[in-house]
């Protein structure tokens, strides 16, 4: 990444090259020891994109194997390791840090009109922890691998061979990176808002990230403790989860989901955060129901802690507990639905334009609706008993995580790319890629709803012949997805090699980050911004003559 | 429409309970389709109607609408509460097995299902149940967690080590139903399948009485192949020389095999019989000690059949 960024900025003869955060200091050390939130965000971005590539390659191998039932180019053991790595890499190395740590790090202080996050060194420490944890996870992959599934269910995970211990340690360390980021963001939001920015005047991105940070701080330690207990059992034979040592395997599931269900909201709330920014800008319209969206983020953060048992309807937990968890699960569906209606209402009577960020936001609305609605099906007790651990759950999860979070991440990436690197990408190729990704995604995962409903269990190397046509269909979709992402990688890389051409405010947006130049200077703003209007006062085209061209 | 959706996305209904679950599932599918069409319909309409026509477009300031917001909170809330109570009712109705249910014990292990009937008959990966009679399964695992899933019955329950879980059903569809393991349990997870035979009461009683007598009159080699395919041998032992969790059967008969501890034995009839009944006694070197004993599960004719079958694999 670094060497691409250090290409000389094409000189614009009459003016000397502008100084900004990318070129103010040079060399690898200036990046590794930086405390600039923008550089840390960019390094996070490069790291999670690498993780996404890795997880994507694993996904392609899984789908390729599933073209045919029975023996294939990989053995069952290899297949089990690959689907485990796909899940673990995508969740712990990519989705969780994607929007908060990469995009959030870059834009949150800018949106607040701050020079940096509250604890810049803690921010760098969180990146180092992420790298350390990821490195351990990579070492675990090449030394023996792991075949437990990303859920690490005991007693299988305490009895199987392979580098489970190393992987678990890696995830444990990444968890702390997530906690550090959460603490940092909460402090930043409380203390570093620009003059005039009240709580009810903050961009909704900030509200959502605030809710996310609360979950990160409260839930992640539980994952840490659980993983430590798992390590103690594997290394020192302390009986906690393994019945042979006097433990209880279902206890692990309770601990694990007590983190991992809120973690689903750690993953989706930042996605909702991006969508709440993009839709008003490209609809040129005030956000509808600002307070409802803000409150629904906080409601989700709260209720998300009370629904973990819906992952365990068939685990042997008491039937009364299952009933209570089903009830609470339906409650958590409501705030998500409210948000979708609010975004739709925002578009009503708007002036909608279709640049790449908006295309991904529209994809998000369609796909997240399917993900959310199928969640209602899965929250219903007797229907979940049938669908649990089948491809229906796989499809639902991907519609929420990929159709939701990843689409929102792509919307955010395209939205803030000009701000981050000072360059516009090819809008034409961005549209081609968005179309391929949208169609490819649906081909890949809609078919999996039917597969699961018909009784195809997940994590199966082999399957009954009657399931083959739908598996083939799904695999075709995965190739379309891969092509879409390759095109995206190409046009984004190309954009980095051309001269900086992005204006300070290419989308006509009102967020404070667009009053900084593109790319911003190291201290973000020439002078402390004063907030005099709401973040979404979009009734007319945004005219900021003083700013146009200021960042060239 | 209803029957079309049922046949498109749902397996055959093997129990009356499955039909009740499907009624709810079908309702949910309609609810989802309705809201999906509502959201995407509005989205499409707005995208077309309100697309930007000029760079100077102005838009109205609509910040909120109390009535609309209350409506789209309360109406979905009422709807999901209806769904919850409908689901709860179906769930509770099926929670407790009738007192007269036939009890069958299920033991799961990597990677097979073992069934034991009240009269002591045992079978592997093959469960016979009477038609239209309630059956209660009392299940436990010998190693990791497994999942007992019969799609056509809409039933699923994890099977735990050192604890019992239960499931019950009244099968109403005669014929064969597929049993799948749904809790990931390692290499053979996707091979951990079984068949559930729903027999009319007379053939069920006959099967129970002669549980070990099946296959009479079938040549030993052929019977051995049936045992190999249906009793879990095939999960670990290949017949084409391919490596597996256990040694391949191809061409082993009559040849020396290297055992754990540096010993070696000729794989003759006695050796194979010992391996089936006391697997750890003469375990082949290089394989994990995971083979369970088949003492009391395979009878003498079954074992003779397996030996004859292995003999036939030159």
Short mmCIF file of N, CA and C in Angstrom, two decimals, chain A residues 76-77 80 83 147-148 153-156 243 249-250 253 281-282 284-289 292 314-316 319 323 326-327 330-331 334 338 341-342 344-345 347-354 362 365-366 369-370 373 376-377 380-383 385-390 392 450 453-455 457-462 538-541, chain B residues 7-11 17 21 24-25 28 32 35-36 38-40 42-43 46-47 50-52 54-65 69 72-73 76-77 80-81 83-84 87-88 90-91 95 110 142-145 149 151 154-158 160-162 165 178 180-187 189-191 193 245:
data_model
loop_
_atom_site.label_atom_id
_atom_site.label_comp_id
_atom_site.label_asym_id
_atom_site.label_seq_id
_atom_site.Cartn_x
_atom_site.Cartn_y
_atom_site.Cartn_z
N UNK A 76 -12.00 -34.27 2.81
CA UNK A 76 -12.94 -33.75 3.81
C UNK A 76 -12.21 -32.96 4.88
N UNK A 77 -11.01 -33.44 5.31
CA UNK A 77 -10.28 -32.70 6.35
C UNK A 77 -9.91 -31.31 5.88
N UNK A 80 -12.93 -29.07 5.75
CA UNK A 80 -13.34 -28.60 7.08
C UNK A 80 -12.44 -27.45 7.55
N UNK A 83 -13.44 -24.16 5.39
CA UNK A 83 -14.65 -23.40 5.76
C UNK A 83 -14.47 -22.75 7.12
N UNK A 147 -9.95 -26.96 12.38
CA UNK A 147 -11.12 -27.53 11.70
C UNK A 147 -12.33 -27.54 12.63
N UNK A 148 -12.46 -26.50 13.46
CA UNK A 148 -13.52 -26.51 14.46
C UNK A 148 -14.76 -25.75 14.01
N UNK A 153 -17.04 -24.81 18.86
CA UNK A 153 -17.86 -25.56 19.84
C UNK A 153 -17.05 -26.65 20.54
N UNK A 154 -17.19 -26.69 21.86
CA UNK A 154 -16.64 -27.80 22.64
C UNK A 154 -17.65 -28.94 22.61
N UNK A 155 -17.26 -30.18 22.90
CA UNK A 155 -15.90 -30.64 23.19
C UNK A 155 -15.08 -30.93 21.93
N UNK A 156 -15.67 -30.70 20.72
CA UNK A 156 -14.89 -30.99 19.52
C UNK A 156 -13.62 -30.14 19.50
N UNK A 243 -17.19 -32.72 29.13
CA UNK A 243 -17.83 -33.56 30.13
C UNK A 243 -16.88 -34.62 30.70
N UNK A 249 -20.49 -28.90 27.97
CA UNK A 249 -20.24 -28.34 26.63
C UNK A 249 -21.24 -27.25 26.24
N UNK A 250 -22.47 -27.33 26.79
CA UNK A 250 -23.46 -26.32 26.40
C UNK A 250 -23.12 -24.97 27.03
N UNK A 253 -21.44 -22.82 24.66
CA UNK A 253 -22.33 -22.17 23.67
C UNK A 253 -22.97 -20.93 24.26
N UNK A 281 -27.40 12.19 1.44
CA UNK A 281 -26.57 12.94 0.51
C UNK A 281 -27.03 12.73 -0.93
N UNK A 282 -27.21 11.45 -1.30
CA UNK A 282 -27.53 11.16 -2.69
C UNK A 282 -29.02 11.29 -2.98
N UNK A 284 -30.37 14.04 -1.63
CA UNK A 284 -30.42 15.47 -1.35
C UNK A 284 -31.64 15.80 -0.48
N UNK A 285 -31.71 15.13 0.65
CA UNK A 285 -32.93 15.25 1.44
C UNK A 285 -32.57 15.07 2.91
N UNK A 286 -33.28 15.80 3.76
CA UNK A 286 -33.10 15.65 5.20
C UNK A 286 -33.40 14.21 5.60
N UNK A 287 -32.62 13.67 6.52
CA UNK A 287 -32.91 12.32 7.01
C UNK A 287 -34.27 12.33 7.66
N UNK A 288 -35.04 11.27 7.42
CA UNK A 288 -36.36 11.18 8.02
C UNK A 288 -36.23 10.48 9.37
N UNK A 289 -36.75 11.11 10.43
CA UNK A 289 -36.77 10.46 11.74
C UNK A 289 -35.39 10.31 12.36
N UNK A 292 -35.49 8.79 15.78
CA UNK A 292 -35.89 7.38 15.75
C UNK A 292 -34.70 6.50 15.37
N UNK A 314 -32.01 -25.83 19.68
CA UNK A 314 -31.92 -27.29 19.62
C UNK A 314 -30.73 -27.82 20.43
N UNK A 315 -30.12 -26.95 21.25
CA UNK A 315 -28.89 -27.35 21.94
C UNK A 315 -29.17 -28.18 23.17
N UNK A 316 -30.41 -28.24 23.60
CA UNK A 316 -30.73 -28.91 24.85
C UNK A 316 -30.99 -27.92 25.97
N UNK A 319 -36.80 -25.55 27.48
CA UNK A 319 -37.77 -25.06 26.50
C UNK A 319 -38.34 -23.71 26.91
N UNK A 323 -38.35 -20.26 24.69
CA UNK A 323 -39.53 -19.42 24.45
C UNK A 323 -39.20 -17.96 24.76
N UNK A 326 -36.95 -16.51 22.11
CA UNK A 326 -37.68 -16.27 20.87
C UNK A 326 -38.43 -14.94 20.97
N UNK A 327 -39.08 -14.73 22.11
CA UNK A 327 -39.84 -13.49 22.33
C UNK A 327 -38.93 -12.26 22.18
N UNK A 330 -37.84 -11.37 18.63
CA UNK A 330 -38.80 -10.60 17.84
C UNK A 330 -38.73 -9.12 18.19
N UNK A 331 -38.48 -8.82 19.47
CA UNK A 331 -38.39 -7.41 19.86
C UNK A 331 -37.22 -6.71 19.16
N UNK A 334 -37.65 -5.13 15.63
CA UNK A 334 -38.41 -3.91 15.38
C UNK A 334 -37.52 -2.70 15.07
N UNK A 338 -37.60 -0.37 11.73
CA UNK A 338 -37.85 1.08 11.78
C UNK A 338 -36.82 1.82 10.95
N UNK A 341 -37.54 1.61 7.20
CA UNK A 341 -38.63 2.51 6.81
C UNK A 341 -38.16 3.97 6.82
N UNK A 342 -37.33 4.33 7.79
CA UNK A 342 -36.82 5.70 7.84
C UNK A 342 -35.97 6.04 6.61
N UNK A 344 -36.18 4.62 3.67
CA UNK A 344 -37.09 4.73 2.53
C UNK A 344 -37.77 6.09 2.52
N UNK A 345 -38.26 6.49 3.70
CA UNK A 345 -38.98 7.76 3.78
C UNK A 345 -38.05 8.93 3.44
N UNK A 347 -35.89 8.91 1.12
CA UNK A 347 -35.81 9.01 -0.34
C UNK A 347 -37.07 9.62 -0.94
N UNK A 348 -38.18 9.56 -0.17
CA UNK A 348 -39.46 10.08 -0.67
C UNK A 348 -39.33 11.57 -0.98
N UNK A 349 -39.73 11.94 -2.20
CA UNK A 349 -39.65 13.33 -2.66
C UNK A 349 -38.23 13.89 -2.66
N UNK A 350 -37.27 12.99 -2.78
CA UNK A 350 -35.88 13.45 -2.83
C UNK A 350 -35.48 13.78 -4.25
N UNK A 351 -34.18 14.03 -4.43
CA UNK A 351 -33.61 14.21 -5.76
C UNK A 351 -32.45 13.22 -5.82
N UNK A 352 -32.78 12.03 -6.33
CA UNK A 352 -31.89 10.88 -6.12
C UNK A 352 -30.91 10.74 -7.29
N UNK A 353 -29.63 10.68 -6.97
CA UNK A 353 -28.63 10.43 -8.01
C UNK A 353 -27.95 9.10 -7.71
N UNK A 354 -27.33 8.51 -8.72
CA UNK A 354 -26.93 7.11 -8.63
C UNK A 354 -25.44 6.89 -8.77
N UNK A 362 -28.47 1.26 -2.10
CA UNK A 362 -29.73 0.65 -2.57
C UNK A 362 -29.63 -0.87 -2.49
N UNK A 365 -30.32 -1.85 0.99
CA UNK A 365 -31.74 -1.84 1.39
C UNK A 365 -32.45 -3.12 0.94
N UNK A 366 -32.16 -3.55 -0.29
CA UNK A 366 -32.83 -4.75 -0.81
C UNK A 366 -32.35 -5.98 -0.04
N UNK A 369 -33.07 -6.15 3.75
CA UNK A 369 -34.48 -6.47 4.00
C UNK A 369 -34.69 -7.98 3.96
N UNK A 370 -34.10 -8.64 2.98
CA UNK A 370 -34.23 -10.10 2.90
C UNK A 370 -33.57 -10.74 4.13
N UNK A 373 -35.86 -10.07 7.19
CA UNK A 373 -37.13 -10.80 7.16
C UNK A 373 -36.93 -12.29 7.40
N UNK A 376 -36.83 -13.16 10.93
CA UNK A 376 -38.12 -13.38 11.59
C UNK A 376 -38.51 -14.85 11.49
N UNK A 377 -38.28 -15.43 10.31
CA UNK A 377 -38.58 -16.86 10.14
C UNK A 377 -37.76 -17.68 11.13
N UNK A 380 -38.77 -17.83 14.92
CA UNK A 380 -39.98 -18.56 15.27
C UNK A 380 -39.62 -19.98 15.69
N UNK A 381 -39.98 -20.34 16.93
CA UNK A 381 -39.45 -21.57 17.54
C UNK A 381 -39.52 -22.82 16.65
N UNK A 382 -40.72 -23.30 16.29
CA UNK A 382 -40.74 -24.60 15.62
C UNK A 382 -40.13 -24.55 14.22
N UNK A 383 -40.20 -23.38 13.57
CA UNK A 383 -39.62 -23.28 12.23
C UNK A 383 -38.09 -23.27 12.33
N UNK A 385 -36.39 -24.83 14.56
CA UNK A 385 -35.94 -26.19 14.84
C UNK A 385 -35.67 -26.92 13.52
N UNK A 386 -36.54 -26.67 12.53
CA UNK A 386 -36.33 -27.31 11.23
C UNK A 386 -35.13 -26.70 10.49
N UNK A 387 -34.99 -25.37 10.55
CA UNK A 387 -34.00 -24.71 9.69
C UNK A 387 -32.63 -24.56 10.34
N UNK A 388 -32.55 -24.73 11.65
CA UNK A 388 -31.29 -24.54 12.36
C UNK A 388 -30.19 -25.42 11.77
N UNK A 389 -28.96 -24.85 11.69
CA UNK A 389 -27.81 -25.61 11.18
C UNK A 389 -27.99 -26.10 9.75
N UNK A 390 -28.86 -25.45 8.97
CA UNK A 390 -28.96 -25.78 7.55
C UNK A 390 -28.47 -24.60 6.73
N UNK A 392 -30.20 -22.65 5.16
CA UNK A 392 -31.07 -21.49 5.33
C UNK A 392 -30.40 -20.48 6.25
N UNK A 450 -33.33 -22.13 -0.34
CA UNK A 450 -34.09 -23.30 -0.75
C UNK A 450 -33.37 -24.58 -0.31
N UNK A 453 -33.94 -25.07 3.39
CA UNK A 453 -35.33 -25.39 3.67
C UNK A 453 -35.66 -26.82 3.28
N UNK A 454 -34.98 -27.30 2.24
CA UNK A 454 -35.19 -28.69 1.81
C UNK A 454 -34.43 -29.69 2.68
N UNK A 455 -33.59 -29.20 3.60
CA UNK A 455 -32.93 -30.12 4.51
C UNK A 455 -31.46 -30.35 4.24
N UNK A 457 -27.92 -29.77 5.42
CA UNK A 457 -27.20 -29.22 6.57
C UNK A 457 -25.96 -28.45 6.16
N UNK A 458 -25.53 -27.52 6.99
CA UNK A 458 -24.32 -26.76 6.68
C UNK A 458 -23.09 -27.56 7.10
N UNK A 459 -21.93 -27.08 6.66
CA UNK A 459 -20.65 -27.71 6.98
C UNK A 459 -20.58 -29.16 6.49
N UNK A 460 -21.21 -29.43 5.33
CA UNK A 460 -21.20 -30.78 4.75
C UNK A 460 -20.25 -30.82 3.56
N UNK A 461 -19.29 -31.75 3.64
CA UNK A 461 -18.38 -31.99 2.54
C UNK A 461 -19.11 -32.73 1.43
N UNK A 462 -19.89 -33.71 1.84
CA UNK A 462 -20.63 -34.55 0.92
C UNK A 462 -22.11 -34.18 1.04
N UNK A 538 -30.53 19.19 3.76
CA UNK A 538 -30.25 19.05 2.33
C UNK A 538 -31.34 19.54 1.42
N UNK A 539 -32.10 20.57 1.77
CA UNK A 539 -33.24 20.87 0.88
C UNK A 539 -32.80 21.48 -0.45
N UNK A 540 -31.62 22.05 -0.51
CA UNK A 540 -31.14 22.65 -1.75
C UNK A 540 -29.75 22.12 -2.05
N UNK A 541 -29.26 22.30 -3.29
CA UNK A 541 -27.89 21.87 -3.60
C UNK A 541 -26.91 22.53 -2.64
N UNK B 7 -44.15 -27.51 -2.21
CA UNK B 7 -43.31 -28.48 -2.92
C UNK B 7 -42.00 -27.85 -3.36
N UNK B 8 -42.00 -26.52 -3.53
CA UNK B 8 -40.77 -25.87 -3.98
C UNK B 8 -39.73 -25.81 -2.87
N UNK B 9 -40.15 -25.45 -1.65
CA UNK B 9 -39.14 -25.21 -0.62
C UNK B 9 -39.19 -26.19 0.54
N UNK B 10 -40.22 -26.99 0.67
CA UNK B 10 -40.28 -27.84 1.86
C UNK B 10 -40.15 -29.31 1.49
N UNK B 11 -39.51 -30.09 2.36
CA UNK B 11 -39.46 -31.53 2.12
C UNK B 11 -40.86 -32.14 2.34
N UNK B 17 -47.15 -33.27 12.80
CA UNK B 17 -46.47 -32.09 13.34
C UNK B 17 -45.81 -31.30 12.21
N UNK B 21 -46.09 -27.30 11.41
CA UNK B 21 -44.94 -26.40 11.26
C UNK B 21 -45.00 -25.70 9.90
N UNK B 24 -47.34 -22.71 9.62
CA UNK B 24 -46.74 -21.49 10.17
C UNK B 24 -45.65 -20.96 9.24
N UNK B 25 -44.85 -21.88 8.73
CA UNK B 25 -43.74 -21.51 7.84
C UNK B 25 -44.29 -20.82 6.59
N UNK B 28 -45.31 -17.38 7.38
CA UNK B 28 -44.12 -16.53 7.49
C UNK B 28 -43.57 -16.16 6.11
N UNK B 32 -43.09 -12.42 4.76
CA UNK B 32 -41.80 -11.93 4.24
C UNK B 32 -41.97 -11.40 2.82
N UNK B 35 -43.69 -7.95 2.94
CA UNK B 35 -42.84 -6.82 3.35
C UNK B 35 -41.70 -6.58 2.36
N UNK B 36 -41.21 -7.67 1.77
CA UNK B 36 -40.15 -7.49 0.77
C UNK B 36 -40.68 -6.69 -0.42
N UNK B 38 -43.21 -4.69 -0.37
CA UNK B 38 -43.50 -3.34 0.10
C UNK B 38 -42.23 -2.48 0.04
N UNK B 39 -41.14 -3.01 0.62
CA UNK B 39 -39.89 -2.23 0.68
C UNK B 39 -39.32 -2.01 -0.71
N UNK B 40 -39.20 -3.11 -1.49
CA UNK B 40 -38.57 -2.94 -2.81
C UNK B 40 -39.49 -2.19 -3.76
N UNK B 42 -41.62 0.28 -2.93
CA UNK B 42 -41.46 1.70 -2.62
C UNK B 42 -40.10 2.19 -3.11
N UNK B 43 -39.08 1.36 -2.87
CA UNK B 43 -37.73 1.74 -3.29
C UNK B 43 -37.69 2.00 -4.79
N UNK B 46 -39.66 5.18 -5.73
CA UNK B 46 -38.96 6.42 -5.36
C UNK B 46 -37.77 6.66 -6.30
N UNK B 47 -37.04 5.55 -6.57
CA UNK B 47 -35.84 5.68 -7.39
C UNK B 47 -36.20 6.19 -8.79
N UNK B 50 -38.36 9.94 -8.21
CA UNK B 50 -37.62 11.06 -7.62
C UNK B 50 -36.17 11.09 -8.05
N UNK B 51 -35.86 10.51 -9.23
CA UNK B 51 -34.46 10.57 -9.69
C UNK B 51 -34.12 12.04 -9.98
N UNK B 52 -32.83 12.35 -9.86
CA UNK B 52 -32.42 13.76 -10.01
C UNK B 52 -32.61 14.20 -11.45
N UNK B 54 -32.38 17.70 -12.34
CA UNK B 54 -31.48 18.81 -12.64
C UNK B 54 -30.58 19.03 -11.43
N UNK B 55 -29.43 19.61 -11.68
CA UNK B 55 -28.47 19.81 -10.60
C UNK B 55 -29.00 20.79 -9.55
N UNK B 56 -30.05 21.51 -9.91
CA UNK B 56 -30.57 22.51 -8.97
C UNK B 56 -31.82 22.04 -8.24
N UNK B 57 -32.14 20.74 -8.35
CA UNK B 57 -33.33 20.23 -7.67
C UNK B 57 -33.37 20.68 -6.21
N UNK B 58 -34.59 21.06 -5.78
CA UNK B 58 -34.77 21.35 -4.37
C UNK B 58 -35.74 20.32 -3.79
N UNK B 59 -35.60 20.02 -2.53
CA UNK B 59 -36.45 19.00 -1.92
C UNK B 59 -37.10 19.56 -0.66
N UNK B 60 -38.29 19.03 -0.30
CA UNK B 60 -38.96 19.53 0.91
C UNK B 60 -38.25 19.07 2.17
N UNK B 61 -38.37 19.86 3.23
CA UNK B 61 -37.81 19.49 4.54
C UNK B 61 -38.83 18.63 5.28
N UNK B 62 -38.70 17.32 5.19
CA UNK B 62 -39.62 16.45 5.94
C UNK B 62 -38.79 15.75 7.01
N UNK B 63 -38.90 16.18 8.25
CA UNK B 63 -38.00 15.64 9.28
C UNK B 63 -38.58 14.43 9.98
N UNK B 64 -39.88 14.41 10.16
CA UNK B 64 -40.49 13.24 10.77
C UNK B 64 -41.99 13.31 10.60
N UNK B 65 -42.67 12.21 10.94
CA UNK B 65 -44.12 12.16 10.86
C UNK B 65 -44.56 11.19 11.96
N UNK B 69 -44.56 7.05 11.93
CA UNK B 69 -43.52 6.34 12.70
C UNK B 69 -44.12 5.41 13.74
N UNK B 72 -45.43 2.30 11.78
CA UNK B 72 -44.50 1.27 11.34
C UNK B 72 -43.68 0.68 12.48
N UNK B 73 -43.93 1.15 13.69
CA UNK B 73 -43.38 0.45 14.86
C UNK B 73 -44.42 -0.51 15.42
N UNK B 76 -45.76 -3.75 12.83
CA UNK B 76 -44.87 -4.91 12.82
C UNK B 76 -44.74 -5.57 14.19
N UNK B 77 -44.80 -4.77 15.26
CA UNK B 77 -44.71 -5.34 16.60
C UNK B 77 -45.88 -6.28 16.85
N UNK B 80 -45.31 -9.49 14.79
CA UNK B 80 -44.32 -10.46 15.32
C UNK B 80 -44.81 -11.09 16.61
N UNK B 81 -45.63 -10.38 17.38
CA UNK B 81 -46.18 -11.00 18.58
C UNK B 81 -47.13 -12.14 18.20
N UNK B 83 -46.89 -13.89 15.50
CA UNK B 83 -46.01 -14.98 15.05
C UNK B 83 -45.40 -15.71 16.24
N UNK B 84 -44.98 -14.92 17.24
CA UNK B 84 -44.37 -15.54 18.42
C UNK B 84 -45.34 -16.51 19.08
N UNK B 87 -46.00 -19.60 17.06
CA UNK B 87 -44.84 -20.49 17.17
C UNK B 87 -44.79 -21.17 18.52
N UNK B 88 -45.08 -20.39 19.56
CA UNK B 88 -45.02 -20.95 20.91
C UNK B 88 -46.03 -22.08 21.06
N UNK B 90 -47.36 -24.05 18.74
CA UNK B 90 -46.92 -25.24 18.01
C UNK B 90 -45.79 -25.94 18.75
N UNK B 91 -44.90 -25.13 19.32
CA UNK B 91 -43.73 -25.66 20.03
C UNK B 91 -44.17 -26.41 21.29
N UNK B 95 -44.04 -30.44 22.82
CA UNK B 95 -42.94 -30.48 23.79
C UNK B 95 -42.89 -31.80 24.55
N UNK B 110 -18.75 -40.53 16.60
CA UNK B 110 -18.12 -40.23 15.32
C UNK B 110 -17.95 -41.53 14.54
N UNK B 142 -21.29 -40.45 22.56
CA UNK B 142 -20.12 -41.03 23.23
C UNK B 142 -18.89 -40.15 23.07
N UNK B 143 -18.95 -39.12 22.22
CA UNK B 143 -17.75 -38.28 22.06
C UNK B 143 -18.14 -36.80 22.04
N UNK B 144 -18.27 -36.23 20.84
CA UNK B 144 -18.58 -34.79 20.76
C UNK B 144 -20.09 -34.60 20.59
N UNK B 145 -20.50 -33.35 20.40
CA UNK B 145 -21.92 -33.08 20.19
C UNK B 145 -22.30 -33.44 18.76
N UNK B 149 -31.26 -34.90 13.03
CA UNK B 149 -32.13 -34.06 12.19
C UNK B 149 -32.83 -34.92 11.14
N UNK B 151 -35.28 -34.02 8.25
CA UNK B 151 -35.96 -32.90 7.57
C UNK B 151 -37.45 -33.17 7.35
N UNK B 154 -39.36 -32.40 10.32
CA UNK B 154 -39.14 -31.03 10.84
C UNK B 154 -38.61 -31.09 12.29
N UNK B 155 -37.81 -32.08 12.57
CA UNK B 155 -37.32 -32.27 13.93
C UNK B 155 -35.81 -32.23 13.97
N UNK B 156 -35.31 -31.61 15.03
CA UNK B 156 -33.87 -31.53 15.19
C UNK B 156 -33.57 -31.42 16.68
N UNK B 157 -32.54 -32.10 17.13
CA UNK B 157 -32.15 -31.99 18.53
C UNK B 157 -30.68 -32.35 18.64
N UNK B 158 -29.91 -31.51 19.32
CA UNK B 158 -28.52 -31.86 19.54
C UNK B 158 -28.42 -33.06 20.47
N UNK B 160 -25.94 -34.80 23.17
CA UNK B 160 -24.82 -34.34 23.98
C UNK B 160 -24.08 -35.49 24.64
N UNK B 161 -22.77 -35.33 24.82
CA UNK B 161 -22.04 -36.33 25.60
C UNK B 161 -22.40 -36.19 27.08
N UNK B 162 -22.52 -37.32 27.76
CA UNK B 162 -22.76 -37.34 29.21
C UNK B 162 -24.06 -36.67 29.61
N UNK B 165 -30.75 -36.13 25.79
CA UNK B 165 -31.75 -35.24 25.22
C UNK B 165 -32.80 -36.13 24.55
N UNK B 178 -34.73 -39.64 5.60
CA UNK B 178 -33.29 -39.45 5.79
C UNK B 178 -33.01 -38.81 7.15
N UNK B 180 -29.94 -36.93 9.28
CA UNK B 180 -28.65 -36.27 9.04
C UNK B 180 -28.09 -35.75 10.36
N UNK B 181 -26.75 -35.75 10.46
CA UNK B 181 -26.11 -35.11 11.62
C UNK B 181 -25.97 -33.62 11.30
N UNK B 182 -26.42 -32.76 12.22
CA UNK B 182 -26.36 -31.33 11.93
C UNK B 182 -25.43 -30.57 12.86
N UNK B 183 -24.80 -31.24 13.80
CA UNK B 183 -23.83 -30.50 14.60
C UNK B 183 -22.45 -30.96 14.15
N UNK B 184 -21.68 -30.00 13.63
CA UNK B 184 -20.39 -30.33 13.02
C UNK B 184 -19.53 -31.17 13.98
N UNK B 185 -19.07 -32.33 13.49
CA UNK B 185 -18.41 -33.28 14.38
C UNK B 185 -17.13 -33.84 13.77
N UNK B 186 -16.59 -33.17 12.75
CA UNK B 186 -15.29 -33.63 12.25
C UNK B 186 -15.37 -34.22 10.85
N UNK B 187 -14.33 -34.97 10.53
CA UNK B 187 -14.13 -35.44 9.16
C UNK B 187 -15.35 -36.13 8.55
N UNK B 189 -18.47 -35.92 9.33
CA UNK B 189 -19.75 -35.26 9.65
C UNK B 189 -20.80 -35.45 8.55
N UNK B 190 -20.38 -35.20 7.29
CA UNK B 190 -21.36 -35.24 6.21
C UNK B 190 -21.71 -36.67 5.82
N UNK B 191 -20.99 -37.66 6.37
CA UNK B 191 -21.32 -39.07 6.08
C UNK B 191 -22.15 -39.67 7.19
N UNK B 193 -25.00 -40.20 8.17
CA UNK B 193 -26.40 -40.24 7.75
C UNK B 193 -27.02 -41.55 8.20
N UNK B 245 -10.13 -42.66 7.44
CA UNK B 245 -9.87 -42.58 8.88
C UNK B 245 -9.42 -43.95 9.40
#
